[in-house]
Amino acid sequence: MNTTSEHDRDLAAKLRSLSIEPAAFKAEPPARVRRRVIPGAKVAFAATASLAVVLFYPPEALERIETMLAGFANSGPTISVREAEAPAEGGAAAEHGRALPADEAASSALPTREVTSSGYVVAPDISTVFSKYGGRIVAVEVEAGGRVAAGQVLLRLDDAGARFTLQGAEIARQSAGLALAAKTIELAQARSSLTRTERLAGRDAMSAQTLEEARTMFDTAENAALQARQDVAKADLDIERAREQVDALAVRAPISGTVTRLTAHVGDTVLSREDSVRENESLLAIADMTNMVIDADVAEANIAQMRPGLRGEAVLDGFPDQPFAVEVSKIAPMISREKGTVTLRLSLSSPPPDMRPAMVARIRLVVGEAGYTTDHQQGAER
């Protein structure tokens, strides 16, 4: 009985030693499995870190990140996901948290760009001079390139017909004056006779017929004197007209400026302004060189950026080393259908002193919301 019991206990002990308990299974995987998982984790982390670097890190930090990842890939220890994500998150946070300077932030929010163009120097105040009356040129008193003042005599014409007309008008004025004097005397006599006749008729010493005849004579003399006064006025008007024509023979400058073209020569016979309709039939041209501008063509695609007050810089082909500031003053109301451009008129600031009309100019305008805000505020303050 005891022997059987001892045998049973030994058998039970052996069976317990050979049994498989749940605690024998460990949570961590075998070493061989771990070696296969770790390289896959490295690859996944490298892809995630690369994406974060491209999105958040500046170009100069890429080389340092690539070197670090290469070291991790070649090393044996397991890489913690939390430890790998921490530098990326910290770098991105530092990058996003870095405060941009005011100028850099403004330039990033309000970008500007340049619009280039070319144009020509223009003198807006230019006058083409014609002769009001025809005649022969007897004197030219200016030269091309010379300065003239408004009202200055440019050249003189000789027209004998106009002078004869003036002399005839003056003689007719004298005759009209003499006639007016005679009619005035006749009127005075008729008035005196009428007064005497009316007095006698009031005393019944003069007949009614005689009184009526005296009144008729007075009316006739009064009408004759009135006609004489009109003849004198007409003679005065004829004199003024003839004198104006003679004065117009001395062609004067309509504006102050520089003579840019002179085609008149002594001895030439010129036509009147009514008969000269083409510019090449004019005598000369005068331009105001003190207030020149630039007319430049800009592509139609840039018209939305154009506005009065837009500023920029210009340089002339004749003076390439002397740039100066320009400002848009006017924009043409029409688009050129042939060229697909719009013409801008630019006012100049401190241009070269020897600048001349028709010079080629290269234009550079700065456009953008930042420039618009500044110019708009300055315009409001002005």
GROMACS .gro file of C-alpha atoms in nm:
model
  382
    1MET     CA    1   0.000   0.000   0.000
    2ASN     CA    2   0.274   0.237   0.098
    3THR     CA    3   0.492   0.114  -0.190
    4THR     CA    4   0.216   0.185  -0.442
    5SER     CA    5   0.158   0.526  -0.300
    6GLU     CA    6   0.527   0.614  -0.324
    7HIS     CA    7   0.537   0.496  -0.682
    8ASP     CA    8   0.232   0.705  -0.761
    9ARG     CA    9   0.392   1.013  -0.612
   10ASP     CA   10   0.709   0.969  -0.815
   11LEU     CA   11   0.508   0.925  -1.133
   12ALA     CA   12   0.306   1.238  -1.058
   13ALA     CA   13   0.624   1.439  -0.997
   14LYS     CA   14   0.770   1.328  -1.331
   15LEU     CA   15   0.451   1.418  -1.510
   16ARG     CA   16   0.454   1.767  -1.356
   17SER     CA   17   0.810   1.818  -1.461
   18LEU     CA   18   0.723   1.731  -1.818
   19SER     CA   19   0.405   1.946  -1.832
   20ILE     CA   20   0.395   2.281  -2.033
   21GLU     CA   21   0.283   2.577  -1.818
   22PRO     CA   22   0.141   2.902  -1.968
   23ALA     CA   23   0.415   3.098  -1.794
   24ALA     CA   24   0.671   2.918  -2.009
   25PHE     CA   25   0.561   3.127  -2.313
   26LYS     CA   26   0.747   3.461  -2.311
   27ALA     CA   27   0.589   3.779  -2.454
   28GLU     CA   28   0.888   3.881  -2.660
   29PRO     CA   29   0.943   3.706  -2.994
   30PRO     CA   30   1.238   3.483  -3.065
   31ALA     CA   31   1.571   3.640  -3.154
   32ARG     CA   32   1.546   3.526  -3.515
   33VAL     CA   33   1.208   3.689  -3.558
   34ARG     CA   34   1.335   4.009  -3.393
   35ARG     CA   35   1.621   4.030  -3.637
   36ARG     CA   36   1.372   4.021  -3.925
   37VAL     CA   37   1.142   4.287  -3.778
   38ILE     CA   38   1.409   4.544  -3.690
   39PRO     CA   39   1.529   4.612  -4.051
   40GLY     CA   40   1.167   4.663  -4.163
   41ALA     CA   41   1.113   4.916  -3.885
   42LYS     CA   42   1.429   5.095  -3.992
   43VAL     CA   43   1.304   5.124  -4.350
   44ALA     CA   44   0.962   5.257  -4.241
   45PHE     CA   45   1.123   5.511  -4.011
   46ALA     CA   46   1.363   5.624  -4.282
   47ALA     CA   47   1.073   5.688  -4.524
   48THR     CA   48   0.877   5.882  -4.260
   49ALA     CA   49   1.177   6.088  -4.157
   50SER     CA   50   1.265   6.166  -4.521
   51LEU     CA   51   0.914   6.295  -4.586
   52ALA     CA   52   0.928   6.515  -4.274
   53VAL     CA   53   1.270   6.650  -4.377
   54VAL     CA   54   1.154   6.742  -4.727
   55LEU     CA   55   0.844   6.920  -4.596
   56PHE     CA   56   0.983   7.104  -4.295
   57TYR     CA   57   1.362   7.131  -4.309
   58PRO     CA   58   1.555   7.388  -4.517
   59PRO     CA   59   1.793   7.263  -4.787
   60GLU     CA   60   2.107   7.321  -4.578
   61ALA     CA   61   1.988   7.068  -4.310
   62LEU     CA   62   1.922   6.783  -4.553
   63GLU     CA   63   2.283   6.666  -4.560
   64ARG     CA   64   2.298   6.640  -4.179
   65ILE     CA   65   1.968   6.441  -4.167
   66GLU     CA   66   2.083   6.202  -4.441
   67THR     CA   67   2.407   6.134  -4.252
   68MET     CA   68   2.217   6.059  -3.931
   69LEU     CA   69   1.977   5.820  -4.106
   70ALA     CA   70   2.265   5.636  -4.271
   71GLY     CA   71   2.422   5.583  -3.931
   72PHE     CA   72   2.096   5.448  -3.788
   73ALA     CA   73   2.048   5.207  -4.078
   74ASN     CA   74   2.395   5.057  -4.034
   75SER     CA   75   2.377   5.024  -3.654
   76GLY     CA   76   2.250   4.712  -3.477
   77PRO     CA   77   2.037   4.837  -3.184
   78THR     CA   78   1.666   4.872  -3.216
   79ILE     CA   79   1.543   5.226  -3.293
   80SER     CA   80   1.259   5.363  -3.086
   81VAL     CA   81   0.979   5.519  -3.285
   82ARG     CA   82   0.927   5.790  -3.022
   83GLU     CA   83   1.297   5.879  -3.026
   84ALA     CA   84   1.297   5.902  -3.406
   85GLU     CA   85   0.991   6.125  -3.422
   86ALA     CA   86   1.107   6.364  -3.150
   87PRO     CA   87   1.384   6.538  -3.350
   88ALA     CA   88   1.158   6.579  -3.656
   89GLU     CA   89   0.876   6.723  -3.453
   90GLY     CA   90   1.114   6.948  -3.264
   91GLY     CA   91   1.280   7.069  -3.585
   92ALA     CA   92   0.947   7.137  -3.754
   93ALA     CA   93   0.821   7.320  -3.447
   94ALA     CA   94   1.136   7.527  -3.434
   95GLU     CA   95   1.109   7.604  -3.804
   96HIS     CA   96   0.743   7.705  -3.782
   97GLY     CA   97   0.799   7.893  -3.459
   98ARG     CA   98   1.085   8.107  -3.601
   99ALA     CA   99   0.966   8.468  -3.639
  100LEU     CA  100   1.025   8.617  -3.986
  101PRO     CA  101   1.161   8.973  -4.013
  102ALA     CA  102   0.907   9.241  -4.107
  103ASP     CA  103   1.061   9.304  -4.450
  104GLU     CA  104   1.081   8.931  -4.531
  105ALA     CA  105   0.722   8.875  -4.417
  106ALA     CA  106   0.598   9.169  -4.625
  107SER     CA  107   0.785   9.051  -4.933
  108SER     CA  108   0.647   8.699  -4.890
  109ALA     CA  109   0.289   8.823  -4.848
  110LEU     CA  110   0.302   9.100  -5.108
  111PRO     CA  111   0.534   9.000  -5.395
  112THR     CA  112   0.650   9.258  -5.644
  113ARG     CA  113   0.776   9.228  -5.999
  114GLU     CA  114   0.910   9.447  -6.276
  115VAL     CA  115   0.754   9.548  -6.606
  116THR     CA  116   0.996   9.665  -6.872
  117SER     CA  117   0.921   9.864  -7.183
  118SER     CA  118   1.067  10.115  -7.424
  119GLY     CA  119   0.948  10.449  -7.551
  120TYR     CA  120   1.048  10.791  -7.677
  121VAL     CA  121   1.107  11.132  -7.525
  122VAL     CA  122   0.823  11.365  -7.620
  123ALA     CA  123   0.775  11.741  -7.587
  124PRO     CA  124   0.400  11.772  -7.522
  125ASP     CA  125   0.401  12.150  -7.575
  126ILE     CA  126   0.504  12.185  -7.938
  127SER     CA  127   0.376  12.441  -8.187
  128THR     CA  128   0.394  12.430  -8.564
  129VAL     CA  129   0.412  12.784  -8.705
  130PHE     CA  130   0.232  12.890  -9.023
  131SER     CA  131   0.180  13.230  -9.180
  132LYS     CA  132  -0.171  13.367  -9.153
  133TYR     CA  133  -0.136  13.546  -9.486
  134GLY     CA  134   0.063  13.466  -9.796
  135GLY     CA  135   0.368  13.662  -9.898
  136ARG     CA  136   0.739  13.662  -9.970
  137ILE     CA  137   0.988  13.609  -9.689
  138VAL     CA  138   1.219  13.909  -9.654
  139ALA     CA  139   1.385  13.824  -9.320
  140VAL     CA  140   1.443  13.520  -9.098
  141GLU     CA  141   1.544  13.625  -8.748
  142VAL     CA  142   1.590  13.286  -8.572
  143GLU     CA  143   1.803  12.975  -8.613
  144ALA     CA  144   1.733  12.607  -8.562
  145GLY     CA  145   1.809  12.515  -8.203
  146GLY     CA  146   1.775  12.872  -8.080
  147ARG     CA  147   1.563  12.978  -7.784
  148VAL     CA  148   1.268  13.210  -7.846
  149ALA     CA  149   1.017  13.384  -7.622
  150ALA     CA  150   0.643  13.410  -7.676
  151GLY     CA  151   0.566  13.708  -7.901
  152GLN     CA  152   0.917  13.730  -8.046
  153VAL     CA  153   0.938  13.800  -8.420
  154LEU     CA  154   1.052  13.489  -8.606
  155LEU     CA  155   1.044  13.609  -8.968
  156ARG     CA  156   0.894  13.885  -9.180
  157LEU     CA  157   0.693  13.878  -9.500
  158ASP     CA  158   0.666  14.150  -9.759
  159ASP     CA  159   0.318  14.197  -9.908
  160ALA     CA  160   0.273  14.521 -10.095
  161GLY     CA  161  -0.098  14.454 -10.144
  162ALA     CA  162  -0.161  14.452  -9.769
  163ARG     CA  163   0.029  14.777  -9.721
  164PHE     CA  164  -0.159  14.944 -10.004
  165THR     CA  165  -0.483  14.827  -9.851
  166LEU     CA  166  -0.384  14.988  -9.524
  167GLN     CA  167  -0.299  15.315  -9.691
  168GLY     CA  168  -0.628  15.310  -9.882
  169ALA     CA  169  -0.820  15.246  -9.562
  170GLU     CA  170  -0.649  15.537  -9.393
  171ILE     CA  171  -0.738  15.769  -9.684
  172ALA     CA  172  -1.098  15.648  -9.680
  173ARG     CA  173  -1.111  15.718  -9.309
  174GLN     CA  174  -1.007  16.075  -9.368
  175SER     CA  175  -1.274  16.121  -9.636
  176ALA     CA  176  -1.539  15.972  -9.410
  177GLY     CA  177  -1.432  16.208  -9.135
  178LEU     CA  178  -1.470  16.510  -9.365
  179ALA     CA  179  -1.811  16.391  -9.482
  180LEU     CA  180  -1.921  16.345  -9.124
  181ALA     CA  181  -1.812  16.698  -9.040
  182ALA     CA  182  -2.012  16.840  -9.337
  183LYS     CA  183  -2.322  16.639  -9.247
  184THR     CA  184  -2.290  16.752  -8.888
  185ILE     CA  185  -2.295  17.118  -9.005
  186GLU     CA  186  -2.599  17.056  -9.226
  187LEU     CA  187  -2.776  16.892  -8.933
  188ALA     CA  188  -2.703  17.191  -8.712
  189GLN     CA  189  -2.843  17.431  -8.975
  190ALA     CA  190  -3.155  17.218  -9.023
  191ARG     CA  191  -3.214  17.209  -8.646
  192SER     CA  192  -3.177  17.589  -8.619
  193SER     CA  193  -3.418  17.648  -8.913
  194LEU     CA  194  -3.672  17.412  -8.764
  195THR     CA  195  -3.655  17.586  -8.429
  196ARG     CA  196  -3.711  17.930  -8.586
  197THR     CA  197  -3.999  17.807  -8.804
  198GLU     CA  198  -4.171  17.645  -8.505
  199ARG     CA  199  -4.146  17.972  -8.310
  200LEU     CA  200  -4.296  18.177  -8.595
  201ALA     CA  201  -4.566  17.920  -8.657
  202GLY     CA  202  -4.664  17.953  -8.295
  203ARG     CA  203  -4.730  18.324  -8.354
  204ASP     CA  204  -4.923  18.246  -8.674
  205ALA     CA  205  -4.644  18.418  -8.867
  206MET     CA  206  -4.548  18.103  -9.057
  207SER     CA  207  -4.765  17.867  -9.258
  208ALA     CA  208  -4.810  17.504  -9.171
  209GLN     CA  209  -4.654  17.399  -9.502
  210THR     CA  210  -4.335  17.588  -9.429
  211LEU     CA  211  -4.319  17.426  -9.086
  212GLU     CA  212  -4.359  17.081  -9.241
  213GLU     CA  213  -4.083  17.149  -9.492
  214ALA     CA  214  -3.846  17.257  -9.211
  215ARG     CA  215  -3.915  16.938  -9.023
  216THR     CA  216  -3.845  16.728  -9.336
  217MET     CA  217  -3.514  16.905  -9.393
  218PHE     CA  218  -3.412  16.839  -9.033
  219ASP     CA  219  -3.494  16.468  -9.057
  220THR     CA  220  -3.298  16.440  -9.382
  221ALA     CA  221  -2.992  16.612  -9.233
  222GLU     CA  222  -3.010  16.394  -8.923
  223ASN     CA  223  -3.018  16.076  -9.134
  224ALA     CA  224  -2.726  16.200  -9.344
  225ALA     CA  225  -2.519  16.270  -9.032
  226LEU     CA  226  -2.601  15.924  -8.896
  227GLN     CA  227  -2.490  15.768  -9.225
  228ALA     CA  228  -2.165  15.967  -9.213
  229ARG     CA  229  -2.094  15.835  -8.865
  230GLN     CA  230  -2.142  15.478  -8.992
  231ASP     CA  231  -1.905  15.547  -9.281
  232VAL     CA  232  -1.645  15.663  -9.034
  233ALA     CA  233  -1.691  15.349  -8.822
  234LYS     CA  234  -1.653  15.130  -9.131
  235ALA     CA  235  -1.338  15.318  -9.231
  236ASP     CA  236  -1.196  15.257  -8.882
  237LEU     CA  237  -1.273  14.887  -8.914
  238ASP     CA  238  -1.103  14.873  -9.254
  239ILE     CA  239  -0.796  15.034  -9.106
  240GLU     CA  240  -0.785  14.781  -8.822
  241ARG     CA  241  -0.822  14.492  -9.065
  242ALA     CA  242  -0.550  14.626  -9.297
  243ARG     CA  243  -0.320  14.700  -9.004
  244GLU     CA  244  -0.375  14.349  -8.862
  245GLN     CA  245  -0.279  14.198  -9.194
  246VAL     CA  246   0.034  14.412  -9.208
  247ASP     CA  247   0.124  14.319  -8.852
  248ALA     CA  248   0.072  13.950  -8.936
  249LEU     CA  249   0.346  13.981  -9.196
  250ALA     CA  250   0.581  13.972  -8.896
  251VAL     CA  251   0.536  13.609  -8.785
  252ARG     CA  252   0.572  13.583  -8.406
  253ALA     CA  253   0.637  13.291  -8.170
  254PRO     CA  254   0.316  13.153  -8.018
  255ILE     CA  255   0.499  12.993  -7.721
  256SER     CA  256   0.837  13.008  -7.553
  257GLY     CA  257   1.072  12.725  -7.637
  258THR     CA  258   1.338  12.597  -7.874
  259VAL     CA  259   1.323  12.604  -8.253
  260THR     CA  260   1.335  12.235  -8.341
  261ARG     CA  261   1.272  12.272  -8.714
  262LEU     CA  262   1.323  12.562  -8.956
  263THR     CA  263   1.223  12.534  -9.320
  264ALA     CA  264   1.177  12.904  -9.402
  265HIS     CA  265   1.437  13.088  -9.607
  266VAL     CA  266   1.469  13.442  -9.731
  267GLY     CA  267   1.310  13.482 -10.073
  268ASP     CA  268   1.062  13.196 -10.034
  269THR     CA  269   0.699  13.265 -10.109
  270VAL     CA  270   0.468  13.110  -9.854
  271LEU     CA  271   0.098  13.035  -9.864
  272SER     CA  272  -0.160  13.153  -9.616
  273ARG     CA  273  -0.267  12.929  -9.328
  274GLU     CA  274  -0.595  12.854  -9.503
  275ASP     CA  275  -0.407  12.714  -9.801
  276SER     CA  276  -0.140  12.529  -9.597
  277VAL     CA  277  -0.297  12.218  -9.453
  278ARG     CA  278   0.007  11.988  -9.430
  279GLU     CA  279   0.275  12.008  -9.164
  280ASN     CA  280   0.560  12.009  -9.414
  281GLU     CA  281   0.420  12.336  -9.549
  282SER     CA  282   0.480  12.509  -9.217
  283LEU     CA  283   0.758  12.758  -9.160
  284LEU     CA  284   0.910  12.617  -8.840
  285ALA     CA  285   0.834  12.429  -8.518
  286ILE     CA  286   0.889  12.534  -8.157
  287ALA     CA  287   0.899  12.291  -7.862
  288ASP     CA  288   0.899  12.358  -7.490
  289MET     CA  289   1.207  12.163  -7.380
  290THR     CA  290   1.161  12.239  -7.010
  291ASN     CA  291   0.864  12.004  -6.961
  292MET     CA  292   0.936  11.689  -7.158
  293VAL     CA  293   0.783  11.346  -7.090
  294ILE     CA  294   0.824  10.987  -7.210
  295ASP     CA  295   0.560  10.792  -7.400
  296ALA     CA  296   0.613  10.417  -7.360
  297ASP     CA  297   0.412  10.116  -7.483
  298VAL     CA  298   0.331   9.837  -7.236
  299ALA     CA  299   0.187   9.498  -7.330
  300GLU     CA  300  -0.189   9.468  -7.292
  301ALA     CA  301  -0.137   9.176  -7.052
  302ASN     CA  302   0.013   9.419  -6.798
  303ILE     CA  303  -0.262   9.681  -6.810
  304ALA     CA  304  -0.420   9.553  -6.487
  305GLN     CA  305  -0.097   9.647  -6.304
  306MET     CA  306  -0.080   9.997  -6.450
  307ARG     CA  307  -0.212  10.305  -6.269
  308PRO     CA  308  -0.124  10.674  -6.233
  309GLY     CA  309   0.139  10.724  -5.967
  310LEU     CA  310   0.328  10.401  -6.045
  311ARG     CA  311   0.701  10.467  -6.015
  312GLY     CA  312   1.007  10.326  -6.182
  313GLU     CA  313   1.331  10.408  -6.355
  314ALA     CA  314   1.431  10.507  -6.707
  315VAL     CA  315   1.755  10.531  -6.897
  316LEU     CA  316   1.820  10.689  -7.235
  317ASP     CA  317   2.020  10.517  -7.505
  318GLY     CA  318   2.210  10.842  -7.549
  319PHE     CA  319   2.299  10.857  -7.178
  320PRO     CA  320   2.316  10.493  -7.060
  321ASP     CA  321   2.504  10.582  -6.740
  322GLN     CA  322   2.251  10.842  -6.619
  323PRO     CA  323   1.932  10.668  -6.502
  324PHE     CA  324   1.654  10.881  -6.356
  325ALA     CA  325   1.320  10.831  -6.183
  326VAL     CA  326   0.988  10.829  -6.371
  327GLU     CA  327   0.623  10.818  -6.266
  328VAL     CA  328   0.313  10.723  -6.462
  329SER     CA  329   0.100  11.036  -6.508
  330LYS     CA  330  -0.150  10.923  -6.772
  331ILE     CA  331  -0.270  10.601  -6.936
  332ALA     CA  332  -0.402  10.609  -7.290
  333PRO     CA  333  -0.777  10.535  -7.310
  334MET     CA  334  -0.736  10.313  -7.616
  335ILE     CA  335  -0.542   9.992  -7.683
  336SER     CA  336  -0.337   9.970  -8.001
  337ARG     CA  337  -0.505   9.700  -8.206
  338GLU     CA  338  -0.201   9.656  -8.428
  339LYS     CA  339   0.058   9.625  -8.149
  340GLY     CA  340  -0.156   9.498  -7.861
  341THR     CA  341  -0.013   9.763  -7.627
  342VAL     CA  342  -0.127  10.058  -7.421
  343THR     CA  343   0.066  10.385  -7.415
  344LEU     CA  344   0.181  10.531  -7.083
  345ARG     CA  345   0.284  10.893  -7.034
  346LEU     CA  346   0.561  10.922  -6.775
  347SER     CA  347   0.669  11.236  -6.595
  348LEU     CA  348   1.044  11.271  -6.537
  349SER     CA  349   1.249  11.354  -6.231
  350SER     CA  350   1.602  11.498  -6.281
  351PRO     CA  351   1.658  11.373  -6.638
  352PRO     CA  352   1.989  11.439  -6.819
  353PRO     CA  353   2.016  11.811  -6.905
  354ASP     CA  354   2.099  11.738  -7.269
  355MET     CA  355   1.791  11.521  -7.327
  356ARG     CA  356   1.616  11.587  -7.656
  357PRO     CA  357   1.280  11.489  -7.809
  358ALA     CA  358   1.258  11.155  -7.993
  359MET     CA  359   1.537  10.996  -7.785
  360VAL     CA  360   1.487  10.625  -7.714
  361ALA     CA  361   1.419  10.543  -7.348
  362ARG     CA  362   1.423  10.208  -7.165
  363ILE     CA  363   1.164  10.185  -6.887
  364ARG     CA  364   1.152   9.964  -6.576
  365LEU     CA  365   0.840   9.987  -6.357
  366VAL     CA  366   0.799   9.813  -6.020
  367VAL     CA  367   0.447   9.673  -5.977
  368GLY     CA  368   0.286   9.473  -5.697
  369GLU     CA  369   0.051   9.508  -5.405
  370ALA     CA  370   0.326   9.639  -5.177
  371GLY     CA  371   0.413   9.921  -5.415
  372TYR     CA  372   0.047   9.995  -5.471
  373THR     CA  373  -0.020  10.028  -5.099
  374THR     CA  374   0.272  10.264  -5.050
  375ASP     CA  375   0.186  10.485  -5.346
  376HIS     CA  376  -0.181  10.486  -5.253
  377GLN     CA  377  -0.100  10.603  -4.902
  378GLN     CA  378   0.133  10.872  -5.029
  379GLY     CA  379  -0.134  10.992  -5.271
  380ALA     CA  380  -0.389  11.006  -4.988
  381GLU     CA  381  -0.146  11.208  -4.774
  382ARG     CA  382  -0.090  11.453  -5.057
   0.00000   0.00000   0.00000
